Short mmCIF file of C-alpha atoms in Angstrom, two decimals:
data_model
loop_
_atom_site.label_atom_id
_atom_site.label_comp_id
_atom_site.label_asym_id
_atom_site.label_seq_id
_atom_site.Cartn_x
_atom_site.Cartn_y
_atom_site.Cartn_z
CA MET A 1 -60.53 32.43 4.74
CA GLU A 2 -59.99 31.68 8.66
CA ARG A 3 -58.85 28.25 10.74
CA ASN A 4 -60.70 26.85 13.30
CA ASN A 5 -58.34 26.67 16.61
CA LEU A 6 -57.47 23.22 16.17
CA THR A 7 -56.33 23.08 12.76
CA ALA A 8 -52.67 24.16 12.02
CA VAL A 9 -52.14 26.76 9.57
CA SER A 10 -50.96 25.17 6.38
CA GLU A 11 -50.62 28.42 3.83
CA PHE A 12 -50.92 32.27 4.10
CA VAL A 13 -52.85 34.50 2.09
CA PHE A 14 -51.69 37.95 1.21
CA LEU A 15 -53.79 40.94 2.12
CA GLY A 16 -50.97 43.69 1.25
CA PHE A 17 -52.64 45.49 -1.85
CA SER A 18 -56.24 44.62 -0.91
CA ALA A 19 -57.24 48.24 -0.64
CA LEU A 20 -55.98 49.12 -3.95
CA ALA A 21 -57.85 46.15 -5.56
CA GLY A 22 -58.80 48.38 -8.69
CA PHE A 23 -55.51 49.39 -9.18
CA GLN A 24 -53.54 45.69 -9.16
CA ARG A 25 -53.32 45.93 -12.92
CA LEU A 26 -51.75 49.24 -12.49
CA LEU A 27 -49.40 48.93 -9.92
CA PHE A 28 -48.45 45.41 -11.97
CA VAL A 29 -47.30 47.12 -15.26
CA LEU A 30 -45.72 50.14 -12.33
CA PHE A 31 -43.59 47.66 -10.29
CA LEU A 32 -42.59 45.39 -13.48
CA LEU A 33 -40.84 48.15 -15.51
CA LEU A 34 -39.20 49.07 -11.92
CA TYR A 35 -38.10 45.64 -11.31
CA LEU A 36 -36.82 45.17 -15.23
CA PHE A 37 -34.90 48.22 -14.49
CA THR A 38 -33.42 47.22 -11.28
CA LEU A 39 -32.27 43.79 -13.20
CA SER A 40 -31.35 45.54 -16.04
CA THR A 41 -29.06 48.45 -14.28
CA ASN A 42 -27.34 45.74 -12.10
CA ALA A 43 -26.52 43.78 -14.68
CA VAL A 44 -24.86 46.65 -16.25
CA ILE A 45 -22.97 47.25 -13.25
CA LEU A 46 -21.74 43.70 -12.60
CA SER A 47 -20.79 43.20 -16.53
CA THR A 48 -18.79 46.82 -16.54
CA ILE A 49 -17.02 45.70 -13.33
CA LEU A 50 -15.88 42.06 -14.33
CA LEU A 51 -14.95 43.71 -18.06
CA GLU A 52 -12.82 46.60 -16.86
CA ARG A 53 -9.59 45.57 -15.06
CA ALA A 54 -9.56 49.34 -13.79
CA LEU A 55 -12.33 48.40 -11.97
CA HIS A 56 -11.04 45.36 -9.94
CA THR A 57 -10.39 47.09 -6.45
CA PRO A 58 -11.83 46.21 -3.40
CA MET A 59 -14.33 49.50 -3.71
CA TYR A 60 -16.10 47.92 -6.97
CA PHE A 61 -15.53 44.46 -5.50
CA PHE A 62 -18.07 45.44 -2.69
CA LEU A 63 -20.13 47.18 -4.97
CA GLY A 64 -19.89 44.13 -7.17
CA ILE A 65 -21.17 42.21 -4.38
CA LEU A 66 -23.86 44.90 -3.29
CA SER A 67 -25.73 44.54 -6.53
CA CYS A 68 -25.72 40.60 -6.27
CA PHE A 69 -27.20 41.29 -3.04
CA GLU A 70 -29.97 43.74 -4.43
CA THR A 71 -30.70 41.45 -7.46
CA CYS A 72 -31.04 38.29 -5.18
CA TYR A 73 -33.16 40.66 -2.62
CA THR A 74 -35.72 41.48 -5.14
CA PHE A 75 -35.70 38.16 -6.63
CA VAL A 76 -36.87 36.93 -3.45
CA ILE A 77 -40.31 39.15 -3.40
CA VAL A 78 -40.74 41.01 -6.43
CA PRO A 79 -41.72 37.80 -8.75
CA LYS A 80 -44.12 36.58 -6.31
CA MET A 81 -45.44 39.90 -5.69
CA LEU A 82 -45.97 40.32 -9.62
CA ILE A 83 -48.30 36.81 -9.59
CA ASP A 84 -50.13 38.24 -6.94
CA LEU A 85 -51.20 41.22 -8.29
CA LEU A 86 -52.67 39.25 -11.33
CA SER A 87 -53.96 36.62 -9.33
CA GLN A 88 -57.50 36.12 -7.69
CA LYS A 89 -55.77 33.66 -5.08
CA LYS A 90 -52.68 35.58 -3.04
CA THR A 91 -51.51 32.53 -1.40
CA ILE A 92 -48.05 31.11 -0.21
CA SER A 93 -47.40 27.76 1.74
CA PHE A 94 -46.52 27.33 5.26
CA LEU A 95 -42.87 26.03 3.61
CA GLY A 96 -42.59 28.46 1.30
CA CYS A 97 -43.16 31.23 3.76
CA ILE A 98 -40.29 30.15 6.06
CA VAL A 99 -38.10 30.17 3.05
CA GLN A 100 -38.76 33.28 1.81
CA MET A 101 -38.44 34.96 5.21
CA LEU A 102 -35.23 33.04 5.65
CA THR A 103 -33.81 34.37 2.44
CA PHE A 104 -35.16 37.65 2.52
CA LEU A 105 -33.52 38.10 6.04
CA PHE A 106 -30.39 36.28 4.99
CA LEU A 107 -30.09 38.80 2.30
CA GLY A 108 -31.11 41.95 4.32
CA CYS A 109 -28.57 41.26 7.35
CA SER A 110 -25.99 40.42 5.19
CA HIS A 111 -26.45 43.82 3.56
CA SER A 112 -26.13 45.57 6.72
CA PHE A 113 -22.58 44.10 7.35
CA LEU A 114 -21.77 44.62 4.13
CA LEU A 115 -22.15 48.35 4.38
CA ALA A 116 -20.11 48.41 7.41
CA ALA A 117 -17.18 46.38 5.21
CA MET A 118 -17.82 49.31 2.72
CA GLY A 119 -17.54 51.95 5.46
CA TYR A 120 -13.91 50.36 6.99
CA ASP A 121 -13.44 50.15 3.03
CA ARG A 122 -13.72 54.04 2.58
CA TYR A 123 -11.77 54.32 6.55
CA VAL A 124 -8.45 52.36 5.02
CA ALA A 125 -8.38 54.13 1.66
CA ILE A 126 -8.65 57.54 2.89
CA CYS A 127 -6.57 57.01 6.34
CA ASN A 128 -4.41 54.75 5.51
CA PRO A 129 -3.91 55.36 1.18
CA LEU A 130 -0.49 54.36 1.67
CA ARG A 131 -1.50 50.74 2.96
CA TYR A 132 -4.40 50.53 1.13
CA THR A 133 -3.79 47.77 -0.91
CA VAL A 134 -2.23 45.84 1.94
CA LEU A 135 -5.00 45.95 4.31
CA MET A 136 -7.60 45.75 1.91
CA SER A 137 -6.30 42.75 0.00
CA HIS A 138 -8.38 40.40 -1.86
CA GLY A 139 -8.35 37.86 0.95
CA THR A 140 -9.21 40.52 3.52
CA CYS A 141 -12.02 41.72 0.90
CA LEU A 142 -13.21 37.96 0.40
CA GLY A 143 -13.05 37.48 4.23
CA LEU A 144 -15.28 40.52 5.19
CA VAL A 145 -18.07 39.25 2.83
CA ALA A 146 -17.74 35.45 3.95
CA ALA A 147 -18.37 37.28 7.88
CA ALA A 148 -21.11 39.28 6.29
CA CYS A 149 -22.89 36.17 4.79
CA ALA A 150 -21.98 34.05 7.65
CA CYS A 151 -23.16 36.57 10.23
CA GLY A 152 -26.15 37.23 7.89
CA PHE A 153 -27.31 33.55 7.84
CA THR A 154 -26.66 33.07 11.24
CA VAL A 155 -29.32 35.87 12.62
CA ALA A 156 -31.76 34.92 9.62
CA LEU A 157 -31.68 31.17 10.87
CA ILE A 158 -32.34 32.23 14.86
CA ILE A 159 -34.94 34.85 13.82
CA THR A 160 -37.11 32.53 11.35
CA SER A 161 -36.59 29.63 13.60
CA LEU A 162 -38.19 31.62 16.87
CA VAL A 163 -41.41 32.92 14.36
CA PHE A 164 -42.08 29.43 12.95
CA HIS A 165 -41.32 27.63 15.75
CA LEU A 166 -44.74 29.32 17.44
CA PRO A 167 -48.21 27.70 16.72
CA PHE A 168 -50.34 28.98 14.09
CA HIS A 169 -53.72 28.21 14.43
CA SER A 170 -56.15 30.87 14.03
CA SER A 171 -56.02 33.15 10.87
CA ASN A 172 -53.43 32.99 7.92
CA GLN A 173 -54.55 36.39 6.34
CA LEU A 174 -51.41 37.98 6.40
CA HIS A 175 -51.95 41.89 6.04
CA HIS A 176 -48.39 42.22 3.65
CA PHE A 177 -47.29 41.22 0.63
CA PHE A 178 -44.73 38.91 1.21
CA CYS A 179 -43.50 36.81 4.89
CA ASP A 180 -42.12 39.41 6.57
CA ILE A 181 -41.39 39.25 10.83
CA SER A 182 -44.27 41.79 12.27
CA PRO A 183 -46.71 40.67 10.18
CA VAL A 184 -46.30 36.75 10.83
CA LEU A 185 -45.86 36.99 14.32
CA LYS A 186 -49.13 39.14 14.57
CA LEU A 187 -50.85 35.72 13.34
CA ALA A 188 -49.15 33.51 15.62
CA SER A 189 -51.86 32.00 18.21
CA HIS A 190 -49.97 32.82 20.89
CA HIS A 191 -45.88 33.91 21.75
CA THR A 192 -44.03 34.67 24.46
CA SER A 193 -42.39 38.13 25.33
CA LEU A 194 -39.04 35.96 25.42
CA SER A 195 -39.22 35.18 21.25
CA GLN A 196 -40.24 38.79 20.58
CA MET A 197 -37.16 40.22 22.97
CA ILE A 198 -34.50 37.83 21.68
CA ILE A 199 -36.01 38.71 17.81
CA PHE A 200 -35.66 42.37 18.99
CA MET A 201 -32.26 41.78 20.48
CA LEU A 202 -31.00 40.11 16.94
CA SER A 203 -32.71 43.34 14.84
CA VAL A 204 -30.38 45.71 17.23
CA LEU A 205 -27.44 43.43 16.69
CA VAL A 206 -27.78 43.64 12.95
CA LEU A 207 -28.28 47.68 12.73
CA VAL A 208 -27.00 49.30 15.24
CA ILE A 209 -23.68 47.16 15.32
CA PRO A 210 -22.67 47.90 11.90
CA LEU A 211 -24.13 51.32 11.81
CA LEU A 212 -21.83 52.13 14.87
CA LEU A 213 -19.14 50.95 13.04
CA ILE A 214 -20.03 53.07 10.39
CA LEU A 215 -20.07 56.02 12.36
CA VAL A 216 -16.77 55.22 14.14
CA SER A 217 -15.44 55.13 10.36
CA TYR A 218 -16.63 58.47 9.26
CA ILE A 219 -15.80 60.19 12.47
CA ARG A 220 -12.07 59.15 11.44
CA ILE A 221 -12.69 59.80 7.97
CA ILE A 222 -13.82 63.24 8.47
CA SER A 223 -11.36 63.90 10.56
CA ALA A 224 -8.88 62.91 8.07
CA ILE A 225 -10.65 64.95 5.74
CA LEU A 226 -10.53 67.96 7.74
CA LYS A 227 -6.58 67.86 7.57
CA ILE A 228 -6.29 68.15 3.80
CA PRO A 229 -4.64 71.76 2.77
CA SER A 230 -6.68 71.98 0.08
CA THR A 231 -10.49 72.35 -1.30
CA VAL A 232 -10.16 70.31 -4.28
CA GLY A 233 -8.33 67.53 -2.33
CA ARG A 234 -10.80 67.34 0.80
CA TYR A 235 -13.74 67.42 -2.49
CA LYS A 236 -12.57 64.63 -4.05
CA ALA A 237 -11.82 62.64 -0.76
CA PHE A 238 -15.86 63.38 0.48
CA SER A 239 -16.94 62.69 -2.94
CA THR A 240 -15.72 58.81 -2.62
CA CYS A 241 -17.48 58.35 0.62
CA ALA A 242 -20.95 60.56 0.05
CA SER A 243 -22.69 57.71 -2.30
CA HIS A 244 -22.03 55.16 0.61
CA LEU A 245 -23.52 57.82 3.42
CA ILE A 246 -26.68 57.97 1.02
CA VAL A 247 -27.01 54.12 0.95
CA VAL A 248 -26.60 53.76 4.36
CA THR A 249 -28.88 56.25 5.27
CA VAL A 250 -31.77 54.88 3.01
CA HIS A 251 -30.98 51.47 4.25
CA TYR A 252 -30.75 51.87 8.05
CA GLY A 253 -33.04 54.70 8.47
CA CYS A 254 -35.89 52.28 6.58
CA ALA A 255 -35.20 49.05 8.40
CA SER A 256 -34.90 50.68 11.87
CA PHE A 257 -38.47 52.07 11.14
CA ILE A 258 -39.58 48.65 10.35
CA TYR A 259 -37.45 46.58 13.19
CA LEU A 260 -36.42 48.24 15.99
CA ARG A 261 -40.38 49.62 17.32
CA PRO A 262 -42.30 47.79 19.59
CA LYS A 263 -44.52 45.14 17.85
CA THR A 264 -48.16 46.68 19.33
CA ASN A 265 -47.15 49.73 17.33
CA TYR A 266 -47.46 47.84 13.82
CA ILE A 267 -49.59 49.18 11.16
CA SER A 268 -49.67 46.90 8.55
CA SER A 269 -50.77 49.82 5.52
CA GLN A 270 -48.14 51.79 7.06
CA ASP A 271 -45.34 49.25 6.81
CA THR A 272 -46.82 48.26 3.63
CA LEU A 273 -45.50 51.58 2.17
CA ILE A 274 -42.23 51.35 3.53
CA SER A 275 -41.49 47.62 2.86
CA VAL A 276 -42.27 49.02 -1.24
CA SER A 277 -39.93 51.42 -0.72
CA TYR A 278 -36.80 49.03 0.42
CA THR A 279 -38.08 46.13 -1.75
CA ILE A 280 -38.24 48.03 -4.90
CA LEU A 281 -37.29 51.50 -5.22
CA THR A 282 -34.03 51.07 -2.84
CA PRO A 283 -32.53 48.21 -4.83
CA LEU A 284 -33.27 50.52 -7.95
CA PHE A 285 -31.68 53.81 -6.55
CA ASN A 286 -28.79 52.18 -4.87
CA PRO A 287 -26.71 51.20 -7.59
CA MET A 288 -27.80 54.25 -9.49
CA ILE A 289 -26.06 56.31 -6.72
CA TYR A 290 -23.33 54.22 -6.45
CA SER A 291 -22.52 53.58 -9.73
CA LEU A 292 -23.91 55.62 -12.64
CA ARG A 293 -23.03 59.18 -11.16
CA ASN A 294 -19.87 58.21 -10.60
CA LYS A 295 -17.39 59.54 -13.08
CA GLU A 296 -14.79 56.54 -12.93
CA PHE A 297 -17.42 53.84 -13.66
CA LYS A 298 -19.12 55.71 -16.19
CA ALA A 299 -15.51 56.25 -17.64
CA ALA A 300 -15.18 52.47 -17.75
CA LEU A 301 -18.82 51.85 -18.74
CA TRP A 302 -18.10 53.63 -22.22
CA ARG A 303 -14.80 51.63 -22.84
CA ALA A 304 -16.57 48.41 -22.16
CA MET A 305 -19.34 49.02 -24.86
CA GLY A 306 -16.85 50.51 -27.10
CA GLN A 307 -14.60 47.28 -26.60
CA ASN A 308 -17.47 45.32 -27.57
CA LEU A 309 -19.45 46.97 -29.72
CA CYS A 310 -16.45 48.71 -32.01
CA PRO A 311 -15.11 45.02 -32.83
CA LYS A 312 -18.62 43.82 -34.45
CA ILE A 313 -19.07 47.17 -36.16
CA ALA A 314 -15.38 46.82 -37.63
CA GLY A 315 -16.24 42.82 -38.35
CA ASN A 316 -19.67 44.46 -40.17
CA THR A 317 -17.69 47.01 -42.25
CA PRO A 318 -17.38 46.01 -45.98
CA LEU A 319 -13.65 46.11 -47.00
CA ALA A 320 -13.00 48.69 -50.07
#
């Protein structure tokens, strides 16, 4: 649906999966199953961390916040995408698009800063173990999460304001499955190079600065690990960081490909594929990478299940 040049766009039409029209019901079933599995996995992680006192540590506190971010992140995009896969009219209102972009960017940016905070947590745990409980107190952890959210919201608000301050008078056909920066910018009737530069610089701020902080943390971590005399000790120290490194690589790899390149290189089909990976697959794998392969967490999960199931079994057992 095209608009004439004098009429402002009041809604956008998603065309993200239009090339796969014959497979949309199959995609719906696949994405729904992945989404439900993601929600259930994050629910298990959060409930286990809350129930098990042994997991009331800074590392698992950050992991719980990360799971909340992952859950909210998918909730902003996936339900609407699932509805659109079964609908003939795949539209979103102009205001709805603003809200979706603001919320998505807030969670994504906060996620980047939170990963930097988690890197600092691993640095303190390995390089300053004797002062760990002092340096990573509950107040410090809350402060780091609050700072990550505040920075994320500020950046998201500025970028969203810059994007939707532009005039939209031509096409309303969005070649994506949600309101991301590049596909929406492409529909603007005209945009200044200054706006694009500010958006790019903010993307650099959100991605490069936290990544540099993580790299500095890991340079010091690796230096400390190499000084550990025993092989077992070095392996144990590195294993506590391996999950974080995998998540950092996936997150910054996908995000850098999408946001740290010239907008003239935007290819809708390519970006749609990458976006599916970080909106559906990454939130699915991150909890499993961080928790379900962690021996300490698995032991806590079995204890929590035993405490909740055993009383019920005992209560249902008839007395002799």
